[in-house]
């Protein structure tokens, strides 16, 4: 946690209200997100209890399981959930745009969807539950003994894919709301307590006439604010046990139907407060304008969606139970790149995030006190090159050293090299920079207006690098023998689908 | 079903603190919770005195909602019953598979009761007798079901009941822990496995202590334990041997630190009591709430957000932490980044230049000051 975030937490504790830690929004918000609140049956590995799902805040759909211990009932629930998730995903596959990929000889024309689905769940635990639900459904057979609806294994593939994307900080395809909110606000409570959506929302958006700590405290009373799932309140479970018994022991079809209605009413009461909180939370995020890089990250998400939708449409096999070594290595490399990319893009997009790097000395901000826009140098080959220089007066020199290459968020296409660092008599530092690039084609002074900082401008320079595409790891076929050679492609076995059904 | 039996002679001071209430015994879970927050003397003393912490919390005010879902309880019970059905056939199969024992069957000694008696003493005695027999006979194939082990925790005798102790395999006895969270594709929730391993470490130490007590080499107990979980999404058991060396070191270390609970209790005024009983005639509490608060406050606590998951008094302590502005209530990361600062309000005031830092606080005050200044500047739309 950065010192800046600590300062924000102290401010929140002092003022009784969550403190923003960003000035812009760093996550993409879909026009039509699919909000999904899963509830799980306590004690079981992955037994759904109920879910509330939908893209319309005024029309949530409640899905329940009349007997959660019964596997047939559970997969019937999965089929009904698939009835909401699959058509939602399919609507994004039809509208596409073409774009050029690669350069030079390798250039090709590709297609991608103009928009992609976005799955929003209350918290990280909800994502974890959907991951298990995906695993428990994607290998199901659609014929033979214990056959399930064909939509069930397909739902499993999609849920497995969505929850995989959640591991990438750059991706907005499947996110827990508490993850999004804590990335934008700091509260006066601990991270453990922040994972509880009602308490977190209490700090960010307390009801009128109350403050964050009071609202968060009230949110801990499960009878007033049901937990956002997937784990349910034990007292609530006690009541459900009675209802399930009543359903199981109903003496007539009419009584059974009445008991099921009662169960649904209870579950609706349990889920609706979270449903409302989720949409309110999305509204709060919507109030911030999106950071500059959000669109390009969403473009990557759209690319990934397009690829997976095509794979599924072609009848692609379900994801294996285990990732093979080279796939795992590639995935790890992608995760690392995503983390780096997200960190630097956030800082370049958001001065408040960049301030974290100012504190650590990886960025400096100061006023241009000397500007020499028309400066030229002679290259080793004797050519005259336009290399403007400027001097920045800054309170601290940070960790910059002479010779460092730095960039400014205002002009990411322009490189700046540290030429000299001096301490002035009055105390602040003066840093000389030499600029190159980002000035259009002309090599003759002066540079076009606005392409270099001017006298009196306040400018930020940072040693953080603008994200560039990382070197790709070898594909499966080129896996070296030291790493086991090319892996066997995943082939589903009978064992994958075998599962006790009692 | 807490067994009732005459209590071993314990500390008079701690017994007095409990008053007329029945003693709440130690469990492996309580001990591992203590090791999570070893610096909390309040919890250490309350547990050593066997005080009903949830009853106490209810008297003090806000309580933490603890409790297991009836669904989870049913499932755990069903899973254990399945393992032990048909003369423990499934458990023996797992032992055979995981420990490569070429033995088809083993006898089982059910120690849930001795005769008709479910009390600690007879069960602990019978456990000792059986362990002695196993130690003397290399081929003894007796699995102990819910044996009662004793361990000295902070000067008090704790009775600990592992799910099972395996028969003797390759000159080792193994602790068996049965949990009902699943292992999906060979992977289980790492946090829950760690918790189970800590509990197992407590059992291993207890088993060793019992063996030492009857003159048997304690290294007979393996440094691994058999963790039994349901496999994937069904109720079929799945077992793995889990290495315990790290947890053993950690638990041993923390138990040693817990040592001086009695000394801490002795610092309380002699009349101090946390008796939660009510007068049978009037229905009024024997001891007033003010007095309870007074005594609890005399025991230093160490609140951290992790307490919320495991301690009945956590809400009470959190309120105090909030009142005092103890940085720990914001989590360990924030607390660790505020060295030398006892309150969030003071830290905030220092950061805003409303308070002059002491020499020791200068560095952190300067850093926080920069952070607050930059926050204000950038939130107001200041450049860059």
mmCIF file of N, CA, C and O in Angstrom, chain A residues 235-268:
data_model
loop_
_atom_site.group_PDB
_atom_site.id
_atom_site.type_symbol
_atom_site.label_atom_id
_atom_site.label_comp_id
_atom_site.label_asym_id
_atom_site.label_seq_id
_atom_site.Cartn_x
_atom_site.Cartn_y
_atom_site.Cartn_z
ATOM 1 N N UNK A 235 -27.945 -17.811 10.387
ATOM 2 C CA UNK A 235 -29.308 -17.705 10.910
ATOM 3 C C UNK A 235 -30.327 -17.834 9.771
ATOM 4 O O UNK A 235 -31.337 -18.522 9.870
ATOM 5 N N UNK A 236 -30.009 -17.168 8.669
ATOM 6 C CA UNK A 236 -30.849 -17.276 7.474
ATOM 7 C C UNK A 236 -30.897 -18.733 7.000
ATOM 8 O O UNK A 236 -31.957 -19.260 6.648
ATOM 9 N N UNK A 237 -29.739 -19.410 7.034
ATOM 10 C CA UNK A 237 -29.684 -20.823 6.638
ATOM 11 C C UNK A 237 -30.602 -21.671 7.506
ATOM 12 O O UNK A 237 -31.227 -22.614 7.024
ATOM 13 N N UNK A 238 -30.655 -21.331 8.797
ATOM 14 C CA UNK A 238 -31.523 -22.083 9.702
ATOM 15 C C UNK A 238 -32.974 -22.008 9.228
ATOM 16 O O UNK A 238 -33.695 -23.016 9.222
ATOM 17 N N UNK A 239 -33.387 -20.817 8.797
ATOM 18 C CA UNK A 239 -34.759 -20.652 8.324
ATOM 19 C C UNK A 239 -34.963 -21.422 7.016
ATOM 20 O O UNK A 239 -36.003 -22.048 6.801
ATOM 21 N N UNK A 240 -33.929 -21.377 6.156
ATOM 22 C CA UNK A 240 -34.039 -22.108 4.888
ATOM 23 C C UNK A 240 -34.204 -23.602 5.129
ATOM 24 O O UNK A 240 -34.975 -24.271 4.441
ATOM 25 N N UNK A 241 -33.464 -24.124 6.122
ATOM 26 C CA UNK A 241 -33.560 -25.562 6.416
ATOM 27 C C UNK A 241 -35.010 -25.951 6.656
ATOM 28 O O UNK A 241 -35.477 -26.968 6.139
ATOM 29 N N UNK A 242 -35.704 -25.128 7.418
ATOM 30 C CA UNK A 242 -37.120 -25.432 7.702
ATOM 31 C C UNK A 242 -37.941 -25.411 6.415
ATOM 32 O O UNK A 242 -38.790 -26.274 6.192
ATOM 33 N N UNK A 243 -37.667 -24.427 5.561
ATOM 34 C CA UNK A 243 -38.434 -24.339 4.318
ATOM 35 C C UNK A 243 -38.162 -25.524 3.402
ATOM 36 O O UNK A 243 -39.075 -26.067 2.787
ATOM 37 N N UNK A 244 -36.892 -25.928 3.327
ATOM 38 C CA UNK A 244 -36.561 -27.085 2.489
ATOM 39 C C UNK A 244 -37.244 -28.338 3.021
ATOM 40 O O UNK A 244 -37.732 -29.177 2.258
ATOM 41 N N UNK A 245 -37.267 -28.461 4.347
ATOM 42 C CA UNK A 245 -37.955 -29.606 4.937
ATOM 43 C C UNK A 245 -39.432 -29.566 4.558
ATOM 44 O O UNK A 245 -40.016 -30.582 4.181
ATOM 45 N N UNK A 246 -40.017 -28.373 4.633
ATOM 46 C CA UNK A 246 -41.439 -28.236 4.284
ATOM 47 C C UNK A 246 -41.680 -28.611 2.825
ATOM 48 O O UNK A 246 -42.663 -29.278 2.496
ATOM 49 N N UNK A 247 -40.745 -28.207 1.954
ATOM 50 C CA UNK A 247 -40.907 -28.559 0.524
ATOM 51 C C UNK A 247 -40.826 -30.069 0.360
ATOM 52 O O UNK A 247 -41.650 -30.688 -0.321
ATOM 53 N N UNK A 248 -39.830 -30.675 1.028
ATOM 54 C CA UNK A 248 -39.611 -32.108 0.894
ATOM 55 C C UNK A 248 -40.769 -32.934 1.442
ATOM 56 O O UNK A 248 -41.070 -34.014 0.928
ATOM 57 N N UNK A 249 -41.396 -32.418 2.484
ATOM 58 C CA UNK A 249 -42.424 -33.222 3.159
ATOM 59 C C UNK A 249 -43.839 -32.791 2.810
ATOM 60 O O UNK A 249 -44.797 -33.254 3.425
ATOM 61 N N UNK A 250 -43.975 -31.885 1.820
ATOM 62 C CA UNK A 250 -45.311 -31.380 1.475
ATOM 63 C C UNK A 250 -46.239 -32.532 1.106
ATOM 64 O O UNK A 250 -45.862 -33.425 0.337
ATOM 65 N N UNK A 251 -47.445 -32.499 1.673
ATOM 66 C CA UNK A 251 -48.362 -33.628 1.480
ATOM 67 C C UNK A 251 -49.113 -33.529 0.147
ATOM 68 O O UNK A 251 -49.648 -34.510 -0.333
ATOM 69 N N UNK A 252 -49.124 -32.345 -0.437
ATOM 70 C CA UNK A 252 -49.803 -32.221 -1.734
ATOM 71 C C UNK A 252 -49.011 -31.291 -2.630
ATOM 72 O O UNK A 252 -48.142 -30.532 -2.165
ATOM 73 N N UNK A 253 -49.292 -31.365 -3.908
ATOM 74 C CA UNK A 253 -48.601 -30.526 -4.880
ATOM 75 C C UNK A 253 -48.844 -29.049 -4.574
ATOM 76 O O UNK A 253 -47.954 -28.212 -4.721
ATOM 77 N N UNK A 254 -50.070 -28.759 -4.104
ATOM 78 C CA UNK A 254 -50.436 -27.379 -3.804
ATOM 79 C C UNK A 254 -49.588 -26.845 -2.635
ATOM 80 O O UNK A 254 -49.074 -25.737 -2.673
ATOM 81 N N UNK A 255 -49.424 -27.694 -1.614
ATOM 82 C CA UNK A 255 -48.628 -27.265 -0.457
ATOM 83 C C UNK A 255 -47.163 -27.095 -0.828
ATOM 84 O O UNK A 255 -46.481 -26.194 -0.348
ATOM 85 N N UNK A 256 -46.700 -28.021 -1.698
ATOM 86 C CA UNK A 256 -45.314 -27.940 -2.128
ATOM 87 C C UNK A 256 -45.078 -26.624 -2.872
ATOM 88 O O UNK A 256 -44.101 -25.911 -2.626
ATOM 89 N N UNK A 257 -46.006 -26.282 -3.779
ATOM 90 C CA UNK A 257 -45.881 -25.046 -4.544
ATOM 91 C C UNK A 257 -45.891 -23.838 -3.606
ATOM 92 O O UNK A 257 -45.117 -22.884 -3.786
ATOM 93 N N UNK A 258 -46.734 -23.903 -2.584
ATOM 94 C CA UNK A 258 -46.802 -22.792 -1.628
ATOM 95 C C UNK A 258 -45.481 -22.654 -0.882
ATOM 96 O O UNK A 258 -44.970 -21.537 -0.676
ATOM 97 N N UNK A 259 -44.896 -23.810 -0.494
ATOM 98 C CA UNK A 259 -43.625 -23.765 0.239
ATOM 99 C C UNK A 259 -42.510 -23.217 -0.648
ATOM 100 O O UNK A 259 -41.659 -22.442 -0.206
ATOM 101 N N UNK A 260 -42.538 -23.611 -1.930
ATOM 102 C CA UNK A 260 -41.507 -23.107 -2.855
ATOM 103 C C UNK A 260 -41.642 -21.595 -3.029
ATOM 104 O O UNK A 260 -40.656 -20.858 -3.037
ATOM 105 N N UNK A 261 -42.919 -21.135 -3.115
ATOM 106 C CA UNK A 261 -43.139 -19.682 -3.227
ATOM 107 C C UNK A 261 -42.568 -18.959 -2.019
ATOM 108 O O UNK A 261 -41.945 -17.913 -2.147
ATOM 109 N N UNK A 262 -42.757 -19.566 -0.870
ATOM 110 C CA UNK A 262 -42.261 -18.947 0.369
ATOM 111 C C UNK A 262 -40.729 -18.885 0.360
ATOM 112 O O UNK A 262 -40.131 -17.888 0.755
ATOM 113 N N UNK A 263 -40.134 -19.989 -0.118
ATOM 114 C CA UNK A 263 -38.670 -20.040 -0.229
ATOM 115 C C UNK A 263 -38.175 -18.934 -1.151
ATOM 116 O O UNK A 263 -37.221 -18.208 -0.845
ATOM 117 N N UNK A 264 -38.844 -18.798 -2.293
ATOM 118 C CA UNK A 264 -38.416 -17.784 -3.254
ATOM 119 C C UNK A 264 -38.546 -16.381 -2.671
ATOM 120 O O UNK A 264 -37.709 -15.526 -2.909
ATOM 121 N N UNK A 265 -39.599 -16.180 -1.886
ATOM 122 C CA UNK A 265 -39.803 -14.879 -1.270
ATOM 123 C C UNK A 265 -38.651 -14.560 -0.320
ATOM 124 O O UNK A 265 -38.113 -13.456 -0.325
ATOM 125 N N UNK A 266 -38.268 -15.562 0.475
ATOM 126 C CA UNK A 266 -37.157 -15.378 1.413
ATOM 127 C C UNK A 266 -35.864 -15.055 0.673
ATOM 128 O O UNK A 266 -35.111 -14.170 1.064
ATOM 129 N N UNK A 267 -35.612 -15.804 -0.393
ATOM 130 C CA UNK A 267 -34.363 -15.602 -1.131
ATOM 131 C C UNK A 267 -34.364 -14.245 -1.839
ATOM 132 O O UNK A 267 -33.342 -13.569 -1.906
ATOM 133 N N UNK A 268 -35.530 -13.843 -2.319
ATOM 134 C CA UNK A 268 -35.626 -12.527 -2.962
ATOM 135 C C UNK A 268 -35.307 -11.425 -1.951
ATOM 136 O O UNK A 268 -34.535 -10.510 -2.228
#
